[in-house]
Amino acid sequence: MIMWEIIAGMMILVLVLSWLPVRGLSYLSQEKARELMASREEGRIKVLDVRDASDYEEAAGFPSINMSIGRLPYLWKDEFSPEDRVLLVGDSNRHIKKAARFLKRRGFKGLYAMQLRSELRALGTCREKTCGAGCP
């Protein structure tokens, strides 16, 4: 009986932690994300898309590194170093925060986040070269 109470307590703790904010993670407005994306051309920031590969392939609208949450612990060193500034994007705020916590524990300081959905159109990053009012 005590074992089930411990398991239930741990599950509740995990759920609570997934809702807490991540210290050092800055959520960006569409305008700020656009500025950050422009600075990326100078090599100052990398974009990490934490969606599953199938979702990424279906809707990838801008150059980014796709690494789902399950692959992040094994592959992060191939693409990132703690000196990099990283813009985390994904459909799930929970996945974004999980990736941010993971990277923060490895010494990353410049972490930014933006949830994907309608933001792609606002950033002018959909598949069409001339994204704007006519963007699907």
PDB file of C-alpha atoms in Angstrom:
ATOM      1  CA  MET A   1       0.000   0.000   0.000  1.00  0.00           C
ATOM      2  CA  ILE A   2       2.818   2.400   0.835  1.00  0.00           C
ATOM      3  CA  MET A   3       4.436   1.688  -2.543  1.00  0.00           C
ATOM      4  CA  TRP A   4       1.332   2.945  -4.397  1.00  0.00           C
ATOM      5  CA  GLU A   5       1.288   6.098  -2.284  1.00  0.00           C
ATOM      6  CA  ILE A   6       4.922   6.763  -3.183  1.00  0.00           C
ATOM      7  CA  ILE A   7       4.240   6.187  -6.881  1.00  0.00           C
ATOM      8  CA  ALA A   8       1.155   8.433  -6.790  1.00  0.00           C
ATOM      9  CA  GLY A   9       3.140  11.132  -4.977  1.00  0.00           C
ATOM     10  CA  MET A  10       5.917  10.984  -7.550  1.00  0.00           C
ATOM     11  CA  MET A  11       3.428  11.235 -10.413  1.00  0.00           C
ATOM     12  CA  ILE A  12       1.837  14.296  -8.832  1.00  0.00           C
ATOM     13  CA  LEU A  13       5.272  15.854  -8.343  1.00  0.00           C
ATOM     14  CA  VAL A  14       6.153  15.285 -12.007  1.00  0.00           C
ATOM     15  CA  LEU A  15       2.872  16.873 -13.113  1.00  0.00           C
ATOM     16  CA  VAL A  16       3.392  19.892 -10.870  1.00  0.00           C
ATOM     17  CA  LEU A  17       6.976  20.359 -12.067  1.00  0.00           C
ATOM     18  CA  SER A  18       5.879  20.229 -15.709  1.00  0.00           C
ATOM     19  CA  TRP A  19       3.637  23.266 -15.104  1.00  0.00           C
ATOM     20  CA  LEU A  20       6.198  25.362 -13.240  1.00  0.00           C
ATOM     21  CA  PRO A  21       8.054  28.038 -15.190  1.00  0.00           C
ATOM     22  CA  VAL A  22      11.669  27.435 -16.163  1.00  0.00           C
ATOM     23  CA  ARG A  23      14.023  30.029 -14.701  1.00  0.00           C
ATOM     24  CA  GLY A  24      16.060  31.646 -17.468  1.00  0.00           C
ATOM     25  CA  LEU A  25      13.670  30.683 -20.285  1.00  0.00           C
ATOM     26  CA  SER A  26      12.379  33.777 -22.079  1.00  0.00           C
ATOM     27  CA  TYR A  27       9.114  33.512 -23.974  1.00  0.00           C
ATOM     28  CA  LEU A  28       9.167  35.681 -27.046  1.00  0.00           C
ATOM     29  CA  SER A  29       6.457  37.655 -28.734  1.00  0.00           C
ATOM     30  CA  GLN A  30       6.148  37.313 -32.471  1.00  0.00           C
ATOM     31  CA  GLU A  31       8.023  40.574 -33.005  1.00  0.00           C
ATOM     32  CA  LYS A  32      10.925  39.600 -30.742  1.00  0.00           C
ATOM     33  CA  ALA A  33      11.113  36.166 -32.332  1.00  0.00           C
ATOM     34  CA  ARG A  34      11.329  37.821 -35.747  1.00  0.00           C
ATOM     35  CA  GLU A  35      14.283  39.930 -34.531  1.00  0.00           C
ATOM     36  CA  LEU A  36      15.946  36.852 -33.080  1.00  0.00           C
ATOM     37  CA  MET A  37      15.428  34.934 -36.318  1.00  0.00           C
ATOM     38  CA  ALA A  38      17.046  37.801 -38.250  1.00  0.00           C
ATOM     39  CA  SER A  39      20.077  37.723 -35.960  1.00  0.00           C
ATOM     40  CA  ARG A  40      20.347  33.984 -36.608  1.00  0.00           C
ATOM     41  CA  GLU A  41      21.793  34.740 -40.018  1.00  0.00           C
ATOM     42  CA  GLU A  42      24.851  36.041 -38.202  1.00  0.00           C
ATOM     43  CA  GLY A  43      25.260  32.689 -36.454  1.00  0.00           C
ATOM     44  CA  ARG A  44      24.278  33.958 -33.039  1.00  0.00           C
ATOM     45  CA  ILE A  45      21.323  31.658 -32.434  1.00  0.00           C
ATOM     46  CA  LYS A  46      20.172  28.140 -33.278  1.00  0.00           C
ATOM     47  CA  VAL A  47      16.558  27.057 -33.591  1.00  0.00           C
ATOM     48  CA  LEU A  48      15.610  23.738 -31.986  1.00  0.00           C
ATOM     49  CA  ASP A  49      12.276  22.259 -33.053  1.00  0.00           C
ATOM     50  CA  VAL A  50      11.204  19.727 -30.406  1.00  0.00           C
ATOM     51  CA  ARG A  51       8.294  18.268 -32.369  1.00  0.00           C
ATOM     52  CA  ASP A  52       8.300  14.663 -33.547  1.00  0.00           C
ATOM     53  CA  ALA A  53       9.982  14.090 -36.900  1.00  0.00           C
ATOM     54  CA  SER A  54       6.682  13.402 -38.688  1.00  0.00           C
ATOM     55  CA  ASP A  55       5.205  16.716 -37.509  1.00  0.00           C
ATOM     56  CA  TYR A  56       8.407  18.535 -38.396  1.00  0.00           C
ATOM     57  CA  GLU A  57       8.511  17.098 -41.928  1.00  0.00           C
ATOM     58  CA  GLU A  58       4.884  17.997 -42.466  1.00  0.00           C
ATOM     59  CA  ALA A  59       5.122  21.609 -41.329  1.00  0.00           C
ATOM     60  CA  ALA A  60       8.759  22.666 -41.302  1.00  0.00           C
ATOM     61  CA  GLY A  61       8.600  26.247 -42.467  1.00  0.00           C
ATOM     62  CA  PHE A  62      12.046  27.560 -41.618  1.00  0.00           C
ATOM     63  CA  PRO A  63      15.556  26.223 -41.145  1.00  0.00           C
ATOM     64  CA  SER A  64      15.825  24.563 -37.772  1.00  0.00           C
ATOM     65  CA  ILE A  65      17.248  21.504 -36.097  1.00  0.00           C
ATOM     66  CA  ASN A  66      14.598  18.884 -35.402  1.00  0.00           C
ATOM     67  CA  MET A  67      15.254  16.860 -32.285  1.00  0.00           C
ATOM     68  CA  SER A  68      12.271  15.382 -30.470  1.00  0.00           C
ATOM     69  CA  ILE A  69      12.294  15.247 -26.686  1.00  0.00           C
ATOM     70  CA  GLY A  70      13.112  11.532 -26.706  1.00  0.00           C
ATOM     71  CA  ARG A  71      16.210  12.040 -28.879  1.00  0.00           C
ATOM     72  CA  LEU A  72      17.484  15.195 -27.181  1.00  0.00           C
ATOM     73  CA  PRO A  73      19.513  13.448 -24.425  1.00  0.00           C
ATOM     74  CA  TYR A  74      21.406  11.409 -27.009  1.00  0.00           C
ATOM     75  CA  LEU A  75      21.945  13.878 -29.841  1.00  0.00           C
ATOM     76  CA  TRP A  76      22.225  17.356 -28.333  1.00  0.00           C
ATOM     77  CA  LYS A  77      26.043  17.390 -28.368  1.00  0.00           C
ATOM     78  CA  ASP A  78      26.054  16.822 -32.143  1.00  0.00           C
ATOM     79  CA  GLU A  79      24.362  20.170 -32.834  1.00  0.00           C
ATOM     80  CA  PHE A  80      24.682  22.396 -29.758  1.00  0.00           C
ATOM     81  CA  SER A  81      27.164  23.658 -27.219  1.00  0.00           C
ATOM     82  CA  PRO A  82      26.363  25.469 -23.948  1.00  0.00           C
ATOM     83  CA  GLU A  83      27.654  28.726 -25.476  1.00  0.00           C
ATOM     84  CA  ASP A  84      24.878  28.682 -28.100  1.00  0.00           C
ATOM     85  CA  ARG A  85      21.740  30.741 -27.748  1.00  0.00           C
ATOM     86  CA  VAL A  86      18.784  28.490 -28.553  1.00  0.00           C
ATOM     87  CA  LEU A  87      15.246  29.311 -29.635  1.00  0.00           C
ATOM     88  CA  LEU A  88      13.026  26.357 -28.682  1.00  0.00           C
ATOM     89  CA  VAL A  89       9.934  25.879 -30.798  1.00  0.00           C
ATOM     90  CA  GLY A  90       7.223  23.247 -30.662  1.00  0.00           C
ATOM     91  CA  ASP A  91       3.507  22.581 -30.488  1.00  0.00           C
ATOM     92  CA  SER A  92       3.547  21.724 -26.795  1.00  0.00           C
ATOM     93  CA  ASN A  93       4.565  24.141 -24.070  1.00  0.00           C
ATOM     94  CA  ARG A  94       5.291  21.122 -21.875  1.00  0.00           C
ATOM     95  CA  HIS A  95       7.818  19.771 -24.401  1.00  0.00           C
ATOM     96  CA  ILE A  96       9.428  23.183 -24.756  1.00  0.00           C
ATOM     97  CA  LYS A  97       9.859  23.458 -20.979  1.00  0.00           C
ATOM     98  CA  LYS A  98      11.205  19.916 -20.747  1.00  0.00           C
ATOM     99  CA  ALA A  99      13.822  20.677 -23.413  1.00  0.00           C
ATOM    100  CA  ALA A 100      14.689  23.957 -21.680  1.00  0.00           C
ATOM    101  CA  ARG A 101      15.217  22.199 -18.341  1.00  0.00           C
ATOM    102  CA  PHE A 102      17.399  19.600 -20.032  1.00  0.00           C
ATOM    103  CA  LEU A 103      19.580  22.207 -21.760  1.00  0.00           C
ATOM    104  CA  LYS A 104      19.747  24.401 -18.669  1.00  0.00           C
ATOM    105  CA  ARG A 105      21.128  21.487 -16.624  1.00  0.00           C
ATOM    106  CA  ARG A 106      23.888  21.223 -19.231  1.00  0.00           C
ATOM    107  CA  GLY A 107      24.933  24.846 -18.820  1.00  0.00           C
ATOM    108  CA  PHE A 108      22.922  26.663 -21.491  1.00  0.00           C
ATOM    109  CA  LYS A 109      22.135  30.262 -20.558  1.00  0.00           C
ATOM    110  CA  GLY A 110      20.527  31.879 -23.626  1.00  0.00           C
ATOM    111  CA  LEU A 111      17.249  29.984 -23.911  1.00  0.00           C
ATOM    112  CA  TYR A 112      14.186  31.372 -25.663  1.00  0.00           C
ATOM    113  CA  ALA A 113      10.827  29.785 -26.413  1.00  0.00           C
ATOM    114  CA  MET A 114       7.927  30.183 -28.775  1.00  0.00           C
ATOM    115  CA  GLN A 115       4.992  27.864 -29.284  1.00  0.00           C
ATOM    116  CA  LEU A 116       4.279  27.053 -32.924  1.00  0.00           C
ATOM    117  CA  ARG A 117       0.892  27.314 -34.499  1.00  0.00           C
ATOM    118  CA  SER A 118      -0.202  30.620 -35.952  1.00  0.00           C
ATOM    119  CA  GLU A 119       3.191  32.127 -35.087  1.00  0.00           C
ATOM    120  CA  LEU A 120       4.743  30.714 -38.276  1.00  0.00           C
ATOM    121  CA  ARG A 121       2.577  32.952 -40.421  1.00  0.00           C
ATOM    122  CA  ALA A 122       3.343  35.982 -38.278  1.00  0.00           C
ATOM    123  CA  LEU A 123       7.079  35.353 -38.525  1.00  0.00           C
ATOM    124  CA  GLY A 124       6.899  35.130 -42.295  1.00  0.00           C
ATOM    125  CA  THR A 125       8.360  31.646 -42.261  1.00  0.00           C
ATOM    126  CA  CYS A 126       5.818  29.485 -44.027  1.00  0.00           C
ATOM    127  CA  ARG A 127       6.892  27.456 -47.047  1.00  0.00           C
ATOM    128  CA  GLU A 128       6.184  30.142 -49.628  1.00  0.00           C
ATOM    129  CA  LYS A 129       9.150  32.383 -50.387  1.00  0.00           C
ATOM    130  CA  THR A 130       7.044  35.511 -50.218  1.00  0.00           C
ATOM    131  CA  CYS A 131       5.088  34.900 -47.063  1.00  0.00           C
ATOM    132  CA  GLY A 132       2.680  37.577 -46.002  1.00  0.00           C
ATOM    133  CA  ALA A 133      -1.005  38.225 -46.301  1.00  0.00           C
ATOM    134  CA  GLY A 134      -1.360  35.451 -48.864  1.00  0.00           C
ATOM    135  CA  CYS A 135       0.218  32.860 -46.597  1.00  0.00           C
ATOM    136  CA  PRO A 136      -2.006  29.762 -46.206  1.00  0.00           C
TER     137      PRO A 136
END
